[in-house]
Short mmCIF file of C-alpha atoms and ligand atoms in Angstrom, two decimals:
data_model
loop_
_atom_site.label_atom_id
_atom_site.label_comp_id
_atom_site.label_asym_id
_atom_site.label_seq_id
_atom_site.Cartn_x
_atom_site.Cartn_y
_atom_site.Cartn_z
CA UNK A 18 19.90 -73.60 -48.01
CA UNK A 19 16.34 -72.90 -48.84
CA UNK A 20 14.23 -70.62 -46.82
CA UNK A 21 11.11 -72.39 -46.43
CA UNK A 22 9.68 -76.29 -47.32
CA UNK A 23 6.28 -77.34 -47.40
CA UNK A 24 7.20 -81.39 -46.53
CA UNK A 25 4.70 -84.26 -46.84
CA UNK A 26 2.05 -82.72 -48.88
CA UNK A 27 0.62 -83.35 -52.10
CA UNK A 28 0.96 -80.70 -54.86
CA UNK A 29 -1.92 -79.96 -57.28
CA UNK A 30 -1.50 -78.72 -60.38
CA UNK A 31 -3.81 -78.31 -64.36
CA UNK A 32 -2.20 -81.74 -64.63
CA UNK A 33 -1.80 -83.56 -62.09
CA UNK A 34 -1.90 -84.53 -58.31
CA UNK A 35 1.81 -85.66 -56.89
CA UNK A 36 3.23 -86.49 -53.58
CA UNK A 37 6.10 -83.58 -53.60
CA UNK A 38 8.27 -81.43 -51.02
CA UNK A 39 8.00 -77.61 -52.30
CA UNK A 40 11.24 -75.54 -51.24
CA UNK A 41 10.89 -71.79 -51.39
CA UNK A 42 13.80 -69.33 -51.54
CA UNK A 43 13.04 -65.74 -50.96
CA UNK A 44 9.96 -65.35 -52.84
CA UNK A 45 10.11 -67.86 -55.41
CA UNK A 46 9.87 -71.37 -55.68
CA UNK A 47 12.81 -72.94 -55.99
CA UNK A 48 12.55 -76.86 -55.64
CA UNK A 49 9.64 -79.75 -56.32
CA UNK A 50 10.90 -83.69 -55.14
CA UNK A 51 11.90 -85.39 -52.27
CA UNK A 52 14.07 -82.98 -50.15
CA UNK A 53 15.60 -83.56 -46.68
CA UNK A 54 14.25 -81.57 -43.55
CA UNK A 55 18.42 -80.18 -43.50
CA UNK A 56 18.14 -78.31 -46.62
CA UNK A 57 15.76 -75.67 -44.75
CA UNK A 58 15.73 -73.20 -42.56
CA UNK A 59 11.86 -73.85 -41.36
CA UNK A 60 10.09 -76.74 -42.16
CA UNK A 61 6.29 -76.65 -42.49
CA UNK A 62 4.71 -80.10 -41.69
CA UNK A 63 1.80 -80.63 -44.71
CA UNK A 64 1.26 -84.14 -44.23
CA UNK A 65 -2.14 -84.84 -45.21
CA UNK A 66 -2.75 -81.91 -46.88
CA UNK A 67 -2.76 -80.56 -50.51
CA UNK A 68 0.26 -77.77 -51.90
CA UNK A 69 -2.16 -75.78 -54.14
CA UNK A 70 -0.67 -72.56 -56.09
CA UNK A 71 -2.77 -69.47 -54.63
CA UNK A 72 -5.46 -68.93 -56.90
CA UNK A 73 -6.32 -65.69 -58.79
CA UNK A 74 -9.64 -63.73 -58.64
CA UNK A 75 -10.12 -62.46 -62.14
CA UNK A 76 -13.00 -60.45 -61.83
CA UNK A 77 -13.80 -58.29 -58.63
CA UNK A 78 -15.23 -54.46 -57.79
CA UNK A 79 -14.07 -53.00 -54.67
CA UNK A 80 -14.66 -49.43 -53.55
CA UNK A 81 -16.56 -49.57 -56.82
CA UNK A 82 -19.38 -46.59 -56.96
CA UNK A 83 -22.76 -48.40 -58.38
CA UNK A 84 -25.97 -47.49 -57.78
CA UNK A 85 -25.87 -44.40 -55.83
CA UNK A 86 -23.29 -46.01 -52.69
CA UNK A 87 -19.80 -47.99 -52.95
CA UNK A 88 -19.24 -51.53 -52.97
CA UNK A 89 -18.51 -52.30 -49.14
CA UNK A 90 -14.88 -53.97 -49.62
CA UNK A 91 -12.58 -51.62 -50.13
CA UNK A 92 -8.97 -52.56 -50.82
CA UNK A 93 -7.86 -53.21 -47.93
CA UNK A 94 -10.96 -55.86 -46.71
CA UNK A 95 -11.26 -56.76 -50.21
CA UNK A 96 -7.60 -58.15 -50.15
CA UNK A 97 -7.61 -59.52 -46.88
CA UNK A 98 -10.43 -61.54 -47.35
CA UNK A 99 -8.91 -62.55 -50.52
CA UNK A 100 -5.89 -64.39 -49.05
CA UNK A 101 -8.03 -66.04 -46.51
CA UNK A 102 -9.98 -67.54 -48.81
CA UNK A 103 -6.58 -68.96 -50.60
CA UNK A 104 -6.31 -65.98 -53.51
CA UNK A 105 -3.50 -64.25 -53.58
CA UNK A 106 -4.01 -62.14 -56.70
CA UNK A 107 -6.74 -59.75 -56.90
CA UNK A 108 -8.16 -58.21 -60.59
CA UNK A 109 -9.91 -55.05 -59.54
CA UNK A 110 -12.18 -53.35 -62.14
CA UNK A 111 -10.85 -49.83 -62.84
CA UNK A 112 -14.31 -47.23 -63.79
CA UNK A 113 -12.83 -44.94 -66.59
CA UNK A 114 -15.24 -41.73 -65.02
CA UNK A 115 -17.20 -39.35 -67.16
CA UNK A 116 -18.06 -35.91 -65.73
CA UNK A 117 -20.44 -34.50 -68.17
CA UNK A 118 -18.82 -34.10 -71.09
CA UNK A 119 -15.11 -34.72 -69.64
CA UNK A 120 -13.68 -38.26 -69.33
CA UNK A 121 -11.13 -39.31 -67.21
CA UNK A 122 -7.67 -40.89 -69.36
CA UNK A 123 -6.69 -44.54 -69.09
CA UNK A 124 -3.93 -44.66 -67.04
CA UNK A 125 -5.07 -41.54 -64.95
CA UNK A 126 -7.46 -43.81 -63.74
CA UNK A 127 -5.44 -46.41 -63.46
CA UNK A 128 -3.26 -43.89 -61.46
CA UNK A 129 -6.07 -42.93 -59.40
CA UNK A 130 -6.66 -46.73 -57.95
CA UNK A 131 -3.50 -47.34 -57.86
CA UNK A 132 -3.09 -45.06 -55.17
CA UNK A 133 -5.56 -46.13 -53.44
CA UNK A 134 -4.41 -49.97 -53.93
CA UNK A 135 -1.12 -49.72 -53.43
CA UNK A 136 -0.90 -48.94 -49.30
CA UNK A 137 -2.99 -50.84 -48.20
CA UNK A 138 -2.89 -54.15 -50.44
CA UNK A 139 -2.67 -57.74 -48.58
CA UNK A 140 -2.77 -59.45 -51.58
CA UNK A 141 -1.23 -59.26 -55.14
CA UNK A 142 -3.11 -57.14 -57.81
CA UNK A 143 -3.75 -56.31 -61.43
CA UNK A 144 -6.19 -53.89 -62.98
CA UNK A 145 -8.77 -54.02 -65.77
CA UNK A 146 -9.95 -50.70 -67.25
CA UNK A 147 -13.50 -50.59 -68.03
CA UNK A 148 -13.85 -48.02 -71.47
CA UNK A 149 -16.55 -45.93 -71.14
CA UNK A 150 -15.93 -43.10 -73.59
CA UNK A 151 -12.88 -42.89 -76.23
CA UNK A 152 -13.05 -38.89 -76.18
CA UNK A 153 -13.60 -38.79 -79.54
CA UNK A 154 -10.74 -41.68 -80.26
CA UNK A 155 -8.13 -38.88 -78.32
CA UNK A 156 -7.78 -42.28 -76.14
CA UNK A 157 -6.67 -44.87 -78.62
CA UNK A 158 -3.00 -43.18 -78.10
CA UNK A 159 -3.22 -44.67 -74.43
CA UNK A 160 -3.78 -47.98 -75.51
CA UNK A 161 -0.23 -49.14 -75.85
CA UNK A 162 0.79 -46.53 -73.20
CA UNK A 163 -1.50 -49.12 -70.66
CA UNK A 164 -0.18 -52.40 -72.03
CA UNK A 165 3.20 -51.34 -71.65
CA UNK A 166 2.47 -50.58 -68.28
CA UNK A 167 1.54 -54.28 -67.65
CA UNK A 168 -2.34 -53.09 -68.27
CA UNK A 169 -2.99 -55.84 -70.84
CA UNK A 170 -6.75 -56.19 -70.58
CA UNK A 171 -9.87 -53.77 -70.44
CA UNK A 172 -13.43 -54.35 -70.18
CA UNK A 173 -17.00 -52.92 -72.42
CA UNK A 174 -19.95 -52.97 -70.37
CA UNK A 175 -22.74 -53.48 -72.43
CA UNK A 176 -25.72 -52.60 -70.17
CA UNK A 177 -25.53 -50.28 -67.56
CA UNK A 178 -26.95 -46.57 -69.43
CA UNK A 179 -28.30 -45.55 -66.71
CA UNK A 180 -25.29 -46.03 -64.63
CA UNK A 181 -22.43 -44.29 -67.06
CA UNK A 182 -20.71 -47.34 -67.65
CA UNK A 183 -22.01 -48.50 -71.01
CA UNK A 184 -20.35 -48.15 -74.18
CA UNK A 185 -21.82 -48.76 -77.54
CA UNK A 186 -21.34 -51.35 -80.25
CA UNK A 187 -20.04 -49.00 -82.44
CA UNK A 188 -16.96 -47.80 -79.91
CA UNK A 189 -16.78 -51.66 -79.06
CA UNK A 190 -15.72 -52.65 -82.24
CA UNK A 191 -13.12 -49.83 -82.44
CA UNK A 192 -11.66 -51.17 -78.65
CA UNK A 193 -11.58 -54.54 -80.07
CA UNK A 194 -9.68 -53.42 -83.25
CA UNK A 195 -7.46 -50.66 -80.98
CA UNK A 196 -6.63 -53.42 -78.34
CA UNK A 197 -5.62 -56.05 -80.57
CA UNK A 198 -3.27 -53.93 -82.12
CA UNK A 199 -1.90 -53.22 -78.69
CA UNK A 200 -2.13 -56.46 -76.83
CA UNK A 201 -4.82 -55.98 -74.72
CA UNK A 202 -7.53 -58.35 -74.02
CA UNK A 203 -11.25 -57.11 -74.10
CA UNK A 204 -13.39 -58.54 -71.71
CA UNK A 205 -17.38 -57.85 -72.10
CA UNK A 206 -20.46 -58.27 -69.94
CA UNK A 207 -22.93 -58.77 -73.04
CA UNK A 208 -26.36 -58.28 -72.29
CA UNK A 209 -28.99 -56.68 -73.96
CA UNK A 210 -29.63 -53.15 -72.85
CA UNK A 211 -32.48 -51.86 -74.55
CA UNK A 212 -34.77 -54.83 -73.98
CA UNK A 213 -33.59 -54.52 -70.33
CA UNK A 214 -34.45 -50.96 -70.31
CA UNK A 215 -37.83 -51.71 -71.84
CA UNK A 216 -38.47 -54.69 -69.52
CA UNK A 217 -37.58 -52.74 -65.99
CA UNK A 218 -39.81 -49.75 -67.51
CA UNK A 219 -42.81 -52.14 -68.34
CA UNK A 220 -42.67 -53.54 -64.61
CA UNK A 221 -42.57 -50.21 -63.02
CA UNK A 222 -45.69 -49.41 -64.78
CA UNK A 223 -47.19 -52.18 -63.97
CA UNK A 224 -45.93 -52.36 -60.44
CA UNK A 225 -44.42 -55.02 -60.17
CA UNK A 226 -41.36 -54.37 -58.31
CA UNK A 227 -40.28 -57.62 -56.51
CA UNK A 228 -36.75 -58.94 -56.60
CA UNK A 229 -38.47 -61.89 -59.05
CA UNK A 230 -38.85 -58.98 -61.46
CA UNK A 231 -34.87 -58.15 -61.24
CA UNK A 232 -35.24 -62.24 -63.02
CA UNK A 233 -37.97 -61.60 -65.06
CA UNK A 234 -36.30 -58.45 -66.55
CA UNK A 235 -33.31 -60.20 -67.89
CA UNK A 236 -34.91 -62.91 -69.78
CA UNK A 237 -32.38 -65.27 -70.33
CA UNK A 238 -32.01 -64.52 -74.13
CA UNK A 239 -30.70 -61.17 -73.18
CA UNK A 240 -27.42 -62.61 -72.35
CA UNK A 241 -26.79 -65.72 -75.21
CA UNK A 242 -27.92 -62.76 -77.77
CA UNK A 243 -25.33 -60.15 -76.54
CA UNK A 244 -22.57 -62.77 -76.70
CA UNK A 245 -23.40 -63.65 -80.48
CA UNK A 246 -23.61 -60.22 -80.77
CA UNK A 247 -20.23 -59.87 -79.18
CA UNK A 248 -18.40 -62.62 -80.50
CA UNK A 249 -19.33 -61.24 -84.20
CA UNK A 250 -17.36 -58.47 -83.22
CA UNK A 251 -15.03 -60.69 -82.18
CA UNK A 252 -14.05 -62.77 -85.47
CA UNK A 253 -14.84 -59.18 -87.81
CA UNK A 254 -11.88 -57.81 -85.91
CA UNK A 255 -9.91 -61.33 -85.20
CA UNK A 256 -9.33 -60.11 -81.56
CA UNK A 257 -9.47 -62.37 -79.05
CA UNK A 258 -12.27 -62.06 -76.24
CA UNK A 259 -12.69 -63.04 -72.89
CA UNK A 260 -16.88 -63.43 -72.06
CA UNK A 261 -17.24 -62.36 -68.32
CA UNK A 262 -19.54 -63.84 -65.23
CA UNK A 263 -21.47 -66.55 -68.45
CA UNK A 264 -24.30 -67.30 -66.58
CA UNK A 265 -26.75 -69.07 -69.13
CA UNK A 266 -26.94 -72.25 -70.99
CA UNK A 267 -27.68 -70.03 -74.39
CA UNK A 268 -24.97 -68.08 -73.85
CA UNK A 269 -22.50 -71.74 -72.71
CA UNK A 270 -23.69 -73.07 -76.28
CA UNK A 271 -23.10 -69.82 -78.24
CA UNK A 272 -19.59 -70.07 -76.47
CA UNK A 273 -19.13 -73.60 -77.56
CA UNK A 274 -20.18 -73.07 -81.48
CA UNK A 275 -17.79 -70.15 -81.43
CA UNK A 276 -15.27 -72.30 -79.90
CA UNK A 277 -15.55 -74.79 -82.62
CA UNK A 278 -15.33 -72.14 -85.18
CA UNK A 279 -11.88 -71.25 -84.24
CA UNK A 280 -12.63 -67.87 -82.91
CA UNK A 281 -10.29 -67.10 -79.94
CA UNK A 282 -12.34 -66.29 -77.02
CA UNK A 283 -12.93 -67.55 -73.39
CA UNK A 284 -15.89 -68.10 -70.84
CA UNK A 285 -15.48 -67.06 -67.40
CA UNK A 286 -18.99 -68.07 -64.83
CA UNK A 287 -18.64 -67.45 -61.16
CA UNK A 288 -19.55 -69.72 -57.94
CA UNK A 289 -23.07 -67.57 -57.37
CA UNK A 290 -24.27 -69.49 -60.73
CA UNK A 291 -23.18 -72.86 -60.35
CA UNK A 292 -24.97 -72.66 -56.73
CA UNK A 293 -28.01 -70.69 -56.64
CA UNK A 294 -30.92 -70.62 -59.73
CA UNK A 295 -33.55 -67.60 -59.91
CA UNK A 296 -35.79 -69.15 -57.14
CA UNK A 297 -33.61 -67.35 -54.83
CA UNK A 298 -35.29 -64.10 -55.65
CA UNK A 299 -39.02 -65.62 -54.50
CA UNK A 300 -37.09 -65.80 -50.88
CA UNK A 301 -37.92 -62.94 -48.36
CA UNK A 302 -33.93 -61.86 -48.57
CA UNK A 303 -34.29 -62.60 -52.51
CA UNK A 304 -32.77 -58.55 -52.84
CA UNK A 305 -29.59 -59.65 -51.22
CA UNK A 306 -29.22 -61.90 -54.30
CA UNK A 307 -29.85 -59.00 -56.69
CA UNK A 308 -26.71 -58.89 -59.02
CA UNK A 309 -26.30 -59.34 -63.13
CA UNK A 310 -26.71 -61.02 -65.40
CA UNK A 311 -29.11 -62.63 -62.42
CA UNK A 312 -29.34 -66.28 -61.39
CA UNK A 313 -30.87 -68.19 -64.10
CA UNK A 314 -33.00 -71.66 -63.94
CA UNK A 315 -31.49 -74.78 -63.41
CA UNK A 316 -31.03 -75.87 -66.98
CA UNK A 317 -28.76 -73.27 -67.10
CA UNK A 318 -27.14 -74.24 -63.60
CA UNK A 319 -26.33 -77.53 -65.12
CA UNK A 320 -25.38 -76.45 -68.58
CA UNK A 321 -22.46 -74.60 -66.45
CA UNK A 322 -21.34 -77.21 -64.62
CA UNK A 323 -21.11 -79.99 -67.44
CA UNK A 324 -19.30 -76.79 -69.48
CA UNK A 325 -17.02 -76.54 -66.60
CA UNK A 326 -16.59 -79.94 -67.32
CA UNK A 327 -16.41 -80.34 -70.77
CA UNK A 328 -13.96 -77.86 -70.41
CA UNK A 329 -15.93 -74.89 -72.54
CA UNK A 330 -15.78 -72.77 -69.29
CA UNK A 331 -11.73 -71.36 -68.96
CA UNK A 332 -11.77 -69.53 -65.45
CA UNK A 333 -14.15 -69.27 -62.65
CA UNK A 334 -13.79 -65.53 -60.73
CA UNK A 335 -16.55 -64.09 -58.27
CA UNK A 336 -17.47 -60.44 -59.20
CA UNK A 337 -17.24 -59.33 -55.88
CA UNK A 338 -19.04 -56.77 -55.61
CA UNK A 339 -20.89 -56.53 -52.00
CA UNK A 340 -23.23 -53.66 -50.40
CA UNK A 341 -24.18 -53.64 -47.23
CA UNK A 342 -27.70 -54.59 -45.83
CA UNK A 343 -28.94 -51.55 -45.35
CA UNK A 344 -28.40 -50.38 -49.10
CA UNK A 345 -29.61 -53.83 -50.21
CA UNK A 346 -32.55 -52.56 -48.73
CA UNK A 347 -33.09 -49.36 -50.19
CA UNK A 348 -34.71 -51.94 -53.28
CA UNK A 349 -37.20 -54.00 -50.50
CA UNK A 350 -40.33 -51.94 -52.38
CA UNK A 351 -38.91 -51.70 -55.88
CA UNK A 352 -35.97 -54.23 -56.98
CA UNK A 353 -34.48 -51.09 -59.56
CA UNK A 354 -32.61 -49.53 -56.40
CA UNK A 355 -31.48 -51.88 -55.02
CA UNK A 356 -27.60 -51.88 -56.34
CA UNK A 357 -26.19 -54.75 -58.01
CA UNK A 358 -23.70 -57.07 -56.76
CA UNK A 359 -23.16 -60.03 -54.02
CA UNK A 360 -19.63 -61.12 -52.36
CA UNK A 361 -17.35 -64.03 -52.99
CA UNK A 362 -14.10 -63.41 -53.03
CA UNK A 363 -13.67 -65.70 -49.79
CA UNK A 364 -15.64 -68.33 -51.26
CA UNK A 365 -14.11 -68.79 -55.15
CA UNK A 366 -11.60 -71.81 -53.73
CA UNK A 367 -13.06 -73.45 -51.05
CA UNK A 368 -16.30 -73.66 -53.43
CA UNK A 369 -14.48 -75.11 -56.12
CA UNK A 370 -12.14 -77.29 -54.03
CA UNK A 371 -14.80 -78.48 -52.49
CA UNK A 372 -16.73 -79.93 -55.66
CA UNK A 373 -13.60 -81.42 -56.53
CA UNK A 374 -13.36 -83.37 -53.33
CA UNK A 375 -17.57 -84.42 -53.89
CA UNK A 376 -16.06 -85.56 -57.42
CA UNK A 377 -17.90 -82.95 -59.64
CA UNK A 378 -14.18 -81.85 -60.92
CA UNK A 379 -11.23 -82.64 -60.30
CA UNK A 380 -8.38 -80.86 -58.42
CA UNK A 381 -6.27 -80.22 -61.08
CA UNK A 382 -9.42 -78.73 -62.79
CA UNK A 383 -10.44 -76.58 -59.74
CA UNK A 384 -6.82 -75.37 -59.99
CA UNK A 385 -6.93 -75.10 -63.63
CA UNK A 386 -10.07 -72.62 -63.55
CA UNK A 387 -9.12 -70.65 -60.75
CA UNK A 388 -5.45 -70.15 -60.68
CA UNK A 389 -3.50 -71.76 -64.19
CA UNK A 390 -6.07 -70.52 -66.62
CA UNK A 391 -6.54 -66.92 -64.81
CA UNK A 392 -2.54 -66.57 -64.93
CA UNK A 393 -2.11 -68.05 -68.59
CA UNK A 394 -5.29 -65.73 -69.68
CA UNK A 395 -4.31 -62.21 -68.52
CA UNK A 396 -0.86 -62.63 -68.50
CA UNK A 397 0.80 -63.03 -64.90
CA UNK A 398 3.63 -64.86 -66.23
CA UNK A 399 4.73 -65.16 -62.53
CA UNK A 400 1.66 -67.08 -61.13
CA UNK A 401 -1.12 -69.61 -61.39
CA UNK A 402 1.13 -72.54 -60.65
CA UNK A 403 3.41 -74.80 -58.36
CA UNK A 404 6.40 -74.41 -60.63
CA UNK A 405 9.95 -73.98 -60.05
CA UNK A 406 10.63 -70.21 -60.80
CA UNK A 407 6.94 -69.09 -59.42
CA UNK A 408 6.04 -66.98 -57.22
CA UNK A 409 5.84 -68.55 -53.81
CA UNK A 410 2.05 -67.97 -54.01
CA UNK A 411 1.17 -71.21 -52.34
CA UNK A 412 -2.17 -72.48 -50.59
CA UNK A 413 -1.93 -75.12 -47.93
CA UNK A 414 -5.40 -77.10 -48.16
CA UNK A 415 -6.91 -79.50 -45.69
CA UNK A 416 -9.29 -81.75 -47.27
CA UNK A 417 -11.15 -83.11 -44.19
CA UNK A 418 -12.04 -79.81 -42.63
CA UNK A 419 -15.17 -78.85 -42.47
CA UNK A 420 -16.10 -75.08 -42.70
CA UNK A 421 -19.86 -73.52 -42.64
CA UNK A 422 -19.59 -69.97 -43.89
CA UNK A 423 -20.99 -67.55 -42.09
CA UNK A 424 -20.86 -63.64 -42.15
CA UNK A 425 -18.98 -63.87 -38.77
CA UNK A 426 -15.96 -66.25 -40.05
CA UNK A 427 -15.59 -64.04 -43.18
CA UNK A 428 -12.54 -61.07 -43.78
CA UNK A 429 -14.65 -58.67 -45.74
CA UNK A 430 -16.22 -55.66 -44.43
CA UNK A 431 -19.98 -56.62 -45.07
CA UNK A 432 -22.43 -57.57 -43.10
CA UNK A 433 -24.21 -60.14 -44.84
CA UNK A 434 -23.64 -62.88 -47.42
CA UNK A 435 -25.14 -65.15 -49.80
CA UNK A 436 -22.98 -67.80 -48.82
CA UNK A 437 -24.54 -67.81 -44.91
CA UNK A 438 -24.92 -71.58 -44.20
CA UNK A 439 -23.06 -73.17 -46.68
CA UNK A 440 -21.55 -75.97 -45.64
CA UNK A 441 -17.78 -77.28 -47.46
CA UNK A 442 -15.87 -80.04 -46.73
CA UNK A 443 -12.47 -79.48 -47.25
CA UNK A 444 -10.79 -75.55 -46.14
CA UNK A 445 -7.44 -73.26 -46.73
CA UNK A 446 -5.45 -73.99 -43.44
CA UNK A 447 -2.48 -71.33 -44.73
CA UNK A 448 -1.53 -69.48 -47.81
CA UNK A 449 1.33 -67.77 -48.53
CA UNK A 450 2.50 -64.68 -50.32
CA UNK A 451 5.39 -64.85 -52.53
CA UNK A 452 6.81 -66.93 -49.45
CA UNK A 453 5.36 -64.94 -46.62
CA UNK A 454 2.47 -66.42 -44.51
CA UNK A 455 -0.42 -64.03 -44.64
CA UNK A 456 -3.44 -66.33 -43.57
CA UNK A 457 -2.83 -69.00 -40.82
CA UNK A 458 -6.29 -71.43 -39.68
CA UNK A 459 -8.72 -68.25 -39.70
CA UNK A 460 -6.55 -65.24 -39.47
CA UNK A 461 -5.42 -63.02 -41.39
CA UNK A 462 -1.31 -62.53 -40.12
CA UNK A 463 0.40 -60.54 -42.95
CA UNK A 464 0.73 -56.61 -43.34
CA UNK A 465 -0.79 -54.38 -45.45
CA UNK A 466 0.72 -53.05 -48.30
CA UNK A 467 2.62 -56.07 -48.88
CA UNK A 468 0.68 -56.72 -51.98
CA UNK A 469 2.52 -56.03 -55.31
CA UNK A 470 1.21 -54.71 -58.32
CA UNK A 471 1.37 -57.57 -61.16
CA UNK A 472 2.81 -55.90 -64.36
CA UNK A 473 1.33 -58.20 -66.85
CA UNK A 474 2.52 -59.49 -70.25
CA UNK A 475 0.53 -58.92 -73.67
CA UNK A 476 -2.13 -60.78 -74.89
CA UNK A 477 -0.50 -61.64 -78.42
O1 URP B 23 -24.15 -57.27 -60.32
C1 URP B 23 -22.97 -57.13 -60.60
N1 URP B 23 -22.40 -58.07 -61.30
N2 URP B 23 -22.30 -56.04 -60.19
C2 URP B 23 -21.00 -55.66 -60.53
C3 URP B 23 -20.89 -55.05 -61.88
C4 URP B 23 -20.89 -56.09 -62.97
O2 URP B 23 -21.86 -56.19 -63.69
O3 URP B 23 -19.93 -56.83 -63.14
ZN1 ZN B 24 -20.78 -57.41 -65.14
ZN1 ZN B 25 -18.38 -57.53 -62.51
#
């Protein structure tokens, strides 16, 4: 006797779109055909409706300190609004801190947000550590220590001086060589610091101090030349790299060359940049916008989208990182306080699912980005599809509802979004958690906590 079956829906998955009954057992799945209402103990009704695997959010910040505050999801609204907006594993961002001239360890910072994870969790989650400082290489010995511990991917910032979370070339190259060795995957947000630097200084002397200048101080070279730079690394070391939040058509082509070449790395670009271009920071509210790399102009817009189809681009996650209004607003004279970051991690599915049901993708490439390619990427051996043996991670999809987000139908703890207004045909009616209902037509109905920790594999 199975526990649960999702009857009379169609399942998506990367490869195709079938009409298929989905029987769960505990909190796997452990059937796919034509199965008789008798075989379960509850029947859910999906007629009409797509069986989607719940999809994974590669790339998010919560609690995160940036820019003198904290992001304003925490775990526990960061989560919850996850699973409502069909994800049901979260990748948080774990800060390696520096105090002076002392540096937190890997995995005691991994400790430290696990701690803070763990009670309060609705959804699934995995950690990326973000190297900041190597001590002197005393931290290479942690390397395998974290992949052993299912830790199989960390990140280089390559901007952010100012904020303590940059790391040099030089120490980049030596966490490419260290990780590959260990089976780690490096991720990197390549852009170019120092003309940054010397771009935000020449503005402030010049007063010019608009949110357009947050634009104008990124040109959008800064980005295609830090992933050549990057990706040089790259195929010196022959580790494998994974290109985060690829907002510019420079940086899509750089991506495709290097593709050709046979170099082993992957593009990630997030919702924000396949909807919005830079002319959203000439808008009165143009600071709540304020995040990096920034919106770029339309050419690059579309070179996303045809990259997304062309299949260039391997996952789509949000970089959640949200502030509230008020500290959006500390930067309404001078765009360099204003601290970096929008939200999405509500939006990543429906957004996608949606342009699959205009035709701009399909479904089993919506699915593909957000949920197959995330799982086959980092790792989570146990998700990122409707497969027997899976997790029961499982998204029930309507795609004739029609859904206008707003701040007010949102999960997070913000007060304001980027997203206010947009309008999506097609919405998440239910997803489920390793079998468990957790979000049911606009509420959130599972318990917190219940969120696992997803030990990953190695990247070999
Ligand atoms: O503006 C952003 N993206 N904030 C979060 C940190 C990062 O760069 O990923
Ligand atoms: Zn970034
Ligand atoms: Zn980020």
């Amino acid at each position: 006797m199975f526990d649960i079956l999702f009857q009379g829906g169609k399942v998506v998955t990367a490869e195709g779109v079938f009409e298929a009954d989905v029987a769960v057992t505990g909190e796997k799945i452990a059937c796919i055909g034509k199965i008789d209402a008798s075989a379960a103990s509850k029947v859910v009704d999906v007629t009409g409706k797509l069986v989607l695997p719940g999809a994974i959010d590669a790339h998010t910040h919560l609690a995160m300190p940036f820019g003198g505050t904290v992001s304003a999801d925490d775990y526990k609204a960061g989560t919850r609004a996850a699973v409502c907006g069909g994800v049901t594993t979260v990748f948080d961002y774990v800060m390696q801190k520096k105090y002076g001239d002392k540096v937190d360890g890997i995995m005691e910072s991994v400790e430290k947000r696990m701690a803070m994870c763990a009670p309060v969790a609705a959804s699934d989650y995995a950690f990326h550590v973000a190297i900041t400082n190597l001590d002197d290489g005393r931290l290479l010995s942690e390397f395998p220590v974290a992949a052993e511990a299912g830790i199989t991917s960390f990140k280089c910032f390559m901007v952010y001086r100012r904020e303590n979370m940059m790391i040099d070339d030089g120490n980049i190259l030596t966490v490419l060589e260290e990780a590959k060795k260990a089976g780690i995957l490096v991720n990197v947000h390549a852009e170019n610091c120092d003309v940054i630097d010397a771009k935000v200084a020449q503005f402030k002397r010049e007063g010019k101090l608009s949110p357009w200048y947050h634009y104008l101080s990124r040109p959008e070279f800064v980005e295609e030349e830090a992933d050549r730079r990057a990706i040089y690394w790259a195929e010196y070391t022959g580790a494998p790299l994974y290109i985060v939040h690829l907002a510019n058509a420079g940086g899509v082509e750089v991506v495709r060359e290097a593709k050709a070449r046979g170099v082993k790395i992957y593009a990630e670009t997030c919702p924000q940049y396949l909807e919005f271009t830079s002319d959203v920071y000439k808008r009165e509210d143009g600071r709540n916008f304020v995040c990096s790399p920034p919106m770029k102009g339309e050419a690059s817009r579309e070179a996303l989208w045809k990259a997304i189809s062309d299949g260039f681009i391997d996952t789509v996650a949000t970089d959640h990182c949200p502030f509230m209004q008020a500290e959006k607003d500390w930067g309404k004279e001078d765009f360099t306080k204003i601290p970096n970051g929008c939200a999405g991690i509500e939006n990543l599915y429906p957004y996608m699912l949606d342009a699959a049901g205009k035709g701009k993708i399909t479904y089993e490439r919506a699915v593909e980005l957000c949920a197959t390619n995330p799982a086959r990427i980092f790792g989570c051996t146990r998700k990122g599809a409707i497969a027997v043996g899976k997790d029961a991670d499982i998204v029930v999809y309507d795609p004739e509802k029609d859904f206008t987000i707003s701040v007010a139908n949102m999960h997070s703890d913000y007060d304001h979004t980027i997203w206010e207004g947009k309008h999506l045909h097609g919405y998440p009616v239910q997803t489920w958690l390793r079998g468990k209902l957790v979000y049911d037509n606009g509420e959130y109905v599972g318990s917190y906590g219940e969120g696992k920790f997803v030990k990953r594999a190695k990247h070999l």
